[in-house]
């Protein structure tokens, strides 16, 4: 569950009517929607305690709920797990935004162009060198 096919965490058990698989897909979809939020920051997500779960929320939207069973599977408390997941999601989204920012893409395009220019110039000089060697060889034969 994450960007660039990166696994942020594993979902082991069902919650409500969601199987573990369906729950993971729903969480992935919600996290993917967050990446398009231009105002996303490290303060966007928060952990809210509800009756039987701790919810990670963005504004009014619940990104995911963490149950006592999730905490047991991860050998930690429900509150600690919710905060760990909130931090993991936040870091992943901020990293994605940084890696796909306009400035980063321009840098990568610039580096690719630089490599192409160096390759073309190198091939030009290798070509000149080889032509010179062929001419020297032909002059020796005559």
Short mmCIF file of C-alpha atoms in Angstrom, two decimals:
data_model
loop_
_atom_site.label_atom_id
_atom_site.label_comp_id
_atom_site.label_asym_id
_atom_site.label_seq_id
_atom_site.Cartn_x
_atom_site.Cartn_y
_atom_site.Cartn_z
CA UNK A 1 0.00 0.00 0.00
CA UNK A 2 1.84 3.04 -1.16
CA UNK A 3 3.37 4.87 -4.05
CA UNK A 4 5.59 3.34 -6.68
CA UNK A 5 4.39 -0.11 -5.50
CA UNK A 6 5.93 0.44 -2.10
CA UNK A 7 4.45 -1.39 0.91
CA UNK A 8 3.91 0.97 3.83
CA UNK A 9 2.45 -1.63 6.22
CA UNK A 10 0.48 -4.85 6.16
CA UNK A 11 -3.17 -5.37 7.03
CA UNK A 12 -3.67 -8.75 8.67
CA UNK A 13 -7.30 -8.84 9.76
CA UNK A 14 -10.78 -7.79 8.79
CA UNK A 15 -12.68 -4.87 10.21
CA UNK A 16 -16.45 -4.71 10.00
CA UNK A 17 -17.61 -5.99 6.62
CA UNK A 18 -14.16 -5.53 5.04
CA UNK A 19 -11.93 -8.57 4.58
CA UNK A 20 -8.23 -7.89 5.15
CA UNK A 21 -7.73 -7.69 1.38
CA UNK A 22 -10.69 -5.34 0.80
CA UNK A 23 -9.60 -3.22 3.72
CA UNK A 24 -6.08 -2.92 2.31
CA UNK A 25 -7.47 -1.89 -1.09
CA UNK A 26 -9.73 0.75 0.49
CA UNK A 27 -6.85 2.16 2.56
CA UNK A 28 -4.62 2.25 -0.51
CA UNK A 29 -7.27 4.13 -2.47
CA UNK A 30 -7.70 6.69 0.34
CA UNK A 31 -3.94 7.19 0.67
CA UNK A 32 -3.65 7.66 -3.10
CA UNK A 33 -6.29 10.41 -2.93
CA UNK A 34 -4.22 12.22 -0.31
CA UNK A 35 -1.24 12.55 -2.64
CA UNK A 36 -3.30 14.87 -4.86
CA UNK A 37 -3.97 17.24 -1.94
CA UNK A 38 -1.66 20.18 -2.69
CA UNK A 39 -1.91 21.49 0.86
CA UNK A 40 -0.86 18.18 2.42
CA UNK A 41 1.66 18.66 5.23
CA UNK A 42 2.95 16.77 8.22
CA UNK A 43 -0.01 18.19 10.18
CA UNK A 44 -2.74 17.01 7.78
CA UNK A 45 -3.27 13.58 9.34
CA UNK A 46 -4.29 13.13 12.93
CA UNK A 47 -5.23 10.23 15.19
CA UNK A 48 -8.69 10.31 16.74
CA UNK A 49 -9.92 7.83 19.33
CA UNK A 50 -13.39 6.45 18.67
CA UNK A 51 -15.44 3.85 20.54
CA UNK A 52 -13.53 0.72 19.56
CA UNK A 53 -10.83 1.95 17.18
CA UNK A 54 -8.31 4.68 16.67
CA UNK A 55 -8.91 6.46 13.36
CA UNK A 56 -6.35 8.20 11.18
CA UNK A 57 -8.20 11.14 9.70
CA UNK A 58 -7.54 13.88 7.19
CA UNK A 59 -10.00 16.65 7.93
CA UNK A 60 -13.38 14.96 8.08
CA UNK A 61 -12.33 11.86 6.10
CA UNK A 62 -11.23 8.65 7.78
CA UNK A 63 -8.16 7.26 6.02
CA UNK A 64 -8.08 4.10 8.10
CA UNK A 65 -9.17 2.64 11.41
CA UNK A 66 -6.92 0.64 13.69
CA UNK A 67 -8.49 -1.96 15.95
CA UNK A 68 -7.25 -3.82 18.98
CA UNK A 69 -6.69 -6.87 16.73
CA UNK A 70 -4.37 -4.81 14.52
CA UNK A 71 -2.37 -3.82 17.57
CA UNK A 72 -2.17 -7.42 18.77
CA UNK A 73 -0.92 -8.59 15.36
CA UNK A 74 1.75 -5.88 15.47
CA UNK A 75 2.67 -6.54 19.10
CA UNK A 76 2.02 -2.97 20.24
CA UNK A 77 -0.72 -0.81 21.71
CA UNK A 78 -3.52 0.48 19.54
CA UNK A 79 -2.55 4.12 20.16
CA UNK A 80 1.13 3.49 19.32
CA UNK A 81 0.20 1.62 16.15
CA UNK A 82 -2.17 4.39 15.01
CA UNK A 83 0.53 7.02 15.51
CA UNK A 84 3.13 4.84 13.78
CA UNK A 85 0.84 4.37 10.76
CA UNK A 86 0.00 8.09 10.68
CA UNK A 87 3.70 8.91 10.59
CA UNK A 88 4.40 6.23 7.96
CA UNK A 89 1.63 7.51 5.69
CA UNK A 90 2.69 11.14 6.16
CA UNK A 91 6.34 10.39 5.36
CA UNK A 92 5.38 8.37 2.27
CA UNK A 93 3.15 11.12 0.88
CA UNK A 94 5.70 13.86 1.56
CA UNK A 95 8.44 11.73 -0.04
CA UNK A 96 6.22 11.10 -3.08
CA UNK A 97 5.46 14.80 -3.41
CA UNK A 98 9.15 15.65 -3.19
CA UNK A 99 10.14 12.96 -5.73
CA UNK A 100 7.48 14.05 -8.22
CA UNK A 101 7.77 17.80 -7.73
CA UNK A 102 8.32 19.99 -10.77
CA UNK A 103 11.81 21.00 -9.59
CA UNK A 104 12.88 17.38 -9.13
CA UNK A 105 11.53 16.40 -12.54
CA UNK A 106 13.36 19.33 -14.16
CA UNK A 107 16.61 18.27 -12.46
CA UNK A 108 16.22 14.71 -13.68
CA UNK A 109 15.45 15.85 -17.23
CA UNK A 110 18.48 18.16 -17.10
CA UNK A 111 20.72 15.31 -15.95
CA UNK A 112 19.40 13.05 -18.70
CA UNK A 113 20.12 15.75 -21.30
CA UNK A 114 23.62 16.23 -19.88
CA UNK A 115 24.32 12.51 -20.19
CA UNK A 116 23.08 12.56 -23.80
CA UNK A 117 25.28 15.55 -24.65
CA UNK A 118 28.33 13.89 -23.08
CA UNK A 119 27.57 10.70 -25.00
CA UNK A 120 27.20 12.56 -28.32
CA UNK A 121 30.41 14.55 -27.77
CA UNK A 122 32.28 11.38 -26.78
CA UNK A 123 31.05 9.55 -29.87
CA UNK A 124 32.09 12.52 -32.02
CA UNK A 125 35.65 12.42 -30.67
CA UNK A 126 35.85 8.62 -30.93
CA UNK A 127 34.69 8.88 -34.54
CA UNK A 128 37.35 11.53 -35.29
CA UNK A 129 40.00 9.39 -33.61
CA UNK A 130 39.03 6.28 -35.58
CA UNK A 131 38.96 8.19 -38.88
CA UNK A 132 42.45 9.50 -38.08
CA UNK A 133 43.67 5.98 -37.33
CA UNK A 134 42.20 4.66 -40.60
CA UNK A 135 43.87 7.48 -42.57
CA UNK A 136 47.23 6.77 -40.90
CA UNK A 137 46.88 3.06 -41.71
CA UNK A 138 45.98 3.81 -45.34
CA UNK A 139 48.93 6.25 -45.68
CA UNK A 140 51.33 3.55 -44.39
CA UNK A 141 50.06 1.06 -46.92
CA UNK A 142 50.74 3.39 -49.83
#
